[in-house]
Each structure stands twice: as structure tokens, then as C-alpha cells.
């Protein structure tokens, strides 16, 4: 695997709130020859932009409290339009994390964390981002749902009741109940009295077995 020439050392920004994953990603990217600036939050990543001037940014979508990985990506795009961006998530789709995703239009890749098996996967994602090529990440054994269903599923996974979902989305309780029933049918969630479809739907969201079509 070709590494970055030390005489032309490039810089990578890695933003990941989980300390173990952040250390692992930093090690993988450094093994490619990059100088890495690691950030544990969205605010920390945005604050580091001026000092590191990254050639590539690897950003987890969910960075906990504060700016998300998508917020950081858009900040990078505004200030450093030449920077390649790799967005990462435990989910199969950006829309499962953000209700109205607006990912950067250029030099952008998306990769599912569960499909990162080593440095070659990181290298491939960076290379595709550098070349401004479409993402090649394909969901594995994932059930496809529509964007509006993704928003509903995310609210269920967050523990919102039907009443809270109705208040948040400003639609009637009956409409919420109908949409949830359709969502369960799409997901293939059991409807038997002994099953808890809400728990099963939340589990599918957490296990990254859902994608957005």
C-alpha cells in the first residue's frame, strides 16, 4: 500500500467522540503517512481547523453534544473547499442520523464503521474522496425505508412516545399511529401480542440493519 511521502506530508483531521475508536482511527490514518489532528467533539474539530488546515477530514456523524459530524463537514467545506471528507457512522445511511442531511457535494465519501476492517478500507475511502468519486459503501443485509420513516424510526429509538412524536412533528396522534404501523410492516417487525415492536424497531436502528432508500 502506497503511503504519503514524508517530504510532502499531508494532514488529516479525525473527529470521533469514542476514545477507543478515535485512537484506532488515528493509528490507521498515521500508518498511511498522514500527520493527524484528533478531536473528541464537533466543537474541538471546528476549533482545530485553522491550526491543522487538513487535506482530509474523517468525521463521525454522531459526536455527542454540540456540532455533529455533518456540521463539521460543512464548516470544513466552507473554509477549506479543497479538503476531502470521509463521513463515518455505525448506521447504513446519513439520513438515519440526520433528518435533513445536507452532505458536502464535493470530495465526499460515506463509510459504515462496521465495514472498516483495516487500513485498506480507510485508504480506499480517502482515495475515493480525493478523486471525488461516488461512495461505494453498500449496506449489508439492510432493510430499506423511506426518509420520512427514518425520521420516525430515529424518534422511536430515542424513546419518544407516540404523543411526543405527534407534538414534535405537529401531526395528529392517529396519523403517527398509522405511520408507525406502516413502518413496522416495512421493517418486518412481529405484530404478535407477545412481541414488543417498539423495542424490536429500536434494536434494528441500533444494530445498523436499516438503510434509507
Coordinates of C-alpha atoms in Angstrom, one line a residue:
X1 CA 0.0 0.0 0.0
X2 CA 1.4 3.3 -1.1
X3 CA 2.0 5.8 1.7
X4 CA 2.2 9.5 1.8
X5 CA 5.8 10.8 1.0
X6 CA 7.2 12.3 4.2
X7 CA 8.6 15.2 2.1
X8 CA 5.0 16.0 1.1
X9 CA 3.4 15.2 4.5
X10 CA -0.3 15.6 4.4
X11 CA -2.6 16.4 7.4
X12 CA -5.7 14.6 8.4
X13 CA -8.4 15.7 10.9
X14 CA -10.0 12.8 12.8
X15 CA -13.2 13.6 14.8
X16 CA -14.6 10.8 16.9
X17 CA -16.1 11.1 20.4
X18 CA -15.4 7.5 21.4
X19 CA -11.8 7.4 22.8
X20 CA -11.0 3.9 21.7
X21 CA -12.3 4.4 18.2
X22 CA -10.6 7.7 17.9
X23 CA -7.2 6.2 18.9
X24 CA -7.7 3.3 16.4
X25 CA -8.6 5.6 13.6
X26 CA -5.7 7.9 14.4
X27 CA -3.3 4.9 14.3
X28 CA -4.7 3.7 10.9
X29 CA -4.5 7.1 9.3
X30 CA -1.0 7.7 10.7
X31 CA 0.1 4.4 9.2
X32 CA -0.8 5.9 5.8
X33 CA 1.7 8.6 6.4
X34 CA -0.6 11.4 7.5
X35 CA 0.0 13.8 10.3
X36 CA -3.2 13.5 12.4
X37 CA -5.0 16.1 14.5
X38 CA -7.6 14.2 16.6
X39 CA -10.7 15.8 18.1
X40 CA -13.2 14.4 20.6
X41 CA -16.1 16.6 19.7
X42 CA -17.6 18.8 17.0
X43 CA -16.5 22.0 18.7
X44 CA -13.0 20.7 19.1
X45 CA -12.8 19.7 15.5
X46 CA -14.0 23.1 14.2
X47 CA -11.6 24.8 16.6
X48 CA -8.7 22.8 15.2
X49 CA -9.4 23.7 11.5
X50 CA -7.3 26.9 11.3
X51 CA -4.2 25.3 13.0
X52 CA -4.2 22.0 11.1
X53 CA -5.5 23.1 7.7
X54 CA -6.5 19.4 6.8
X55 CA -6.0 17.7 3.5
X56 CA -8.6 15.2 4.5
X57 CA -11.2 15.1 7.4
X58 CA -12.6 11.8 8.8
X59 CA -15.7 12.7 10.8
X60 CA -18.0 10.6 12.8
X61 CA -21.6 11.7 12.2
X62 CA -22.6 11.5 15.9
X63 CA -20.2 13.5 18.0
X64 CA -22.3 13.7 21.1
X65 CA -23.3 17.1 22.5
X66 CA -22.6 20.1 20.2
X67 CA -22.0 20.2 16.4
X68 CA -22.4 16.9 14.6
X69 CA -20.0 15.4 12.1
X70 CA -22.2 16.9 9.3
X71 CA -21.9 20.3 10.9
X72 CA -18.1 19.9 10.9
X73 CA -18.1 18.7 7.3
X74 CA -20.0 21.8 6.2
X75 CA -17.6 24.0 8.2
X76 CA -14.7 22.3 6.5
X77 CA -16.3 22.8 3.1
X78 CA -16.9 26.5 3.6
X79 CA -13.4 27.2 4.9
X80 CA -11.3 24.6 3.1
X81 CA -13.2 23.6 -0.1
X82 CA -10.3 21.5 -1.3
X83 CA -10.3 19.2 1.7
X84 CA -11.5 15.7 1.1
X85 CA -14.2 14.5 3.6
X86 CA -15.0 11.0 4.8
X87 CA -18.1 10.8 7.0
X88 CA -18.5 7.7 9.2
X89 CA -21.4 6.2 11.1
X90 CA -22.5 3.0 12.8
X91 CA -25.6 3.3 10.7
X92 CA -26.1 2.5 7.0
X93 CA -27.3 5.9 5.9
X94 CA -26.7 9.6 6.8
X95 CA -30.5 10.0 6.9
X96 CA -30.8 7.7 9.8
X97 CA -28.7 10.1 11.9
X98 CA -29.8 13.4 10.4
X99 CA -33.4 14.1 9.4
X100 CA -32.5 16.5 6.7
X101 CA -29.0 15.6 5.6
X102 CA -27.1 18.1 3.5
X103 CA -23.7 16.5 3.0
X104 CA -21.0 18.4 1.2
X105 CA -21.3 18.0 -2.6
X106 CA -17.7 17.5 -3.5
X107 CA -14.8 15.3 -2.3
X108 CA -17.1 13.4 0.0
X109 CA -17.3 9.8 1.0
X110 CA -19.5 7.9 3.5
X111 CA -18.4 4.7 5.2
X112 CA -20.1 2.4 7.7
X113 CA -17.9 1.8 10.7
X114 CA -18.8 -1.9 10.8
X115 CA -17.3 -2.2 7.3
X116 CA -14.0 -0.8 8.3
X117 CA -11.8 -3.9 8.7
X118 CA -8.4 -2.4 8.4
X119 CA -6.2 0.4 7.0
X120 CA -7.0 -0.6 3.4
X121 CA -10.7 0.4 3.9
X122 CA -9.7 3.8 5.3
X123 CA -7.2 4.3 2.4
X124 CA -9.9 3.4 -0.2
X125 CA -12.4 5.8 1.3
X126 CA -9.8 8.6 1.3
X127 CA -8.8 7.8 -2.2
X128 CA -12.3 7.9 -3.5
X129 CA -12.9 11.2 -1.7
X130 CA -9.7 12.6 -3.2
X131 CA -11.0 11.7 -6.6
X132 CA -14.5 13.0 -5.9
X133 CA -16.0 9.6 -6.8
X134 CA -19.3 8.3 -5.6
X135 CA -19.4 6.3 -2.4
X136 CA -19.1 2.5 -2.9
X137 CA -20.3 1.6 0.5
X138 CA -23.2 -0.8 0.2
X139 CA -25.4 -1.7 3.2
X140 CA -25.2 -5.4 4.1
X141 CA -28.5 -7.2 4.8
X142 CA -30.2 -3.9 5.5
X143 CA -34.0 -3.2 5.2
X144 CA -34.6 -0.1 3.1
X145 CA -37.1 2.6 4.4
X146 CA -38.1 6.0 3.2
X147 CA -36.6 9.2 4.6
X148 CA -39.8 10.1 6.5
X149 CA -39.8 6.6 8.0
X150 CA -36.1 7.1 9.0
X151 CA -37.1 10.2 11.0
X152 CA -39.9 8.3 12.7
X153 CA -37.6 5.3 13.5
X154 CA -35.0 7.7 15.0
X155 CA -37.6 9.2 17.3
X156 CA -38.7 5.7 18.4
X157 CA -35.1 4.7 19.0
X158 CA -34.7 7.9 21.1
X159 CA -37.5 6.7 23.3
X160 CA -40.2 9.2 22.3
X161 CA -43.8 8.2 22.9
X162 CA -46.5 8.4 20.2
X163 CA -47.8 11.6 21.9
X164 CA -44.3 13.1 21.9
X165 CA -43.8 12.2 18.3
X166 CA -47.1 13.8 17.4
X167 CA -46.1 17.0 19.2
X168 CA -42.7 17.1 17.6
X169 CA -43.9 16.5 14.1
X170 CA -47.1 18.6 14.5
X171 CA -49.3 15.8 13.1
X172 CA -52.2 14.0 14.8
X173 CA -51.8 11.1 17.1
X174 CA -53.8 8.9 14.8
X175 CA -51.6 9.8 11.9
X176 CA -48.5 8.9 14.0
X177 CA -50.0 5.6 14.9
X178 CA -50.8 4.8 11.2
X179 CA -47.2 5.7 10.2
X180 CA -45.7 3.6 12.9
X181 CA -47.8 0.6 11.8
X182 CA -46.6 1.0 8.3
X183 CA -43.0 1.4 9.5
X184 CA -43.3 -1.9 11.4
X185 CA -44.7 -3.7 8.4
X186 CA -41.8 -2.3 6.3
X187 CA -39.3 -3.5 8.9
X188 CA -41.0 -6.9 9.2
X189 CA -41.4 -6.4 12.9
X190 CA -43.6 -9.0 14.5
X191 CA -47.1 -7.8 15.5
X192 CA -48.0 -10.7 17.8
X193 CA -49.1 -9.8 21.4
X194 CA -46.0 -11.4 22.8
X195 CA -43.7 -9.2 20.9
X196 CA -42.7 -5.6 21.6
X197 CA -42.5 -4.0 18.1
X198 CA -41.2 -0.7 19.5
X199 CA -38.2 -2.5 21.2
X200 CA -37.5 -4.5 18.0
X201 CA -37.6 -1.4 15.8
X202 CA -35.2 0.4 18.1
X203 CA -32.9 -2.7 18.1
X204 CA -32.8 -2.7 14.3
X205 CA -31.9 1.0 14.4
X206 CA -29.1 0.4 16.9
X207 CA -27.8 -2.7 15.1
X208 CA -27.5 -0.8 11.8
X209 CA -29.7 -3.3 9.9
X210 CA -31.7 -0.4 8.3
X211 CA -30.9 1.9 5.4
X212 CA -32.7 4.7 3.7
X213 CA -33.7 4.5 0.0

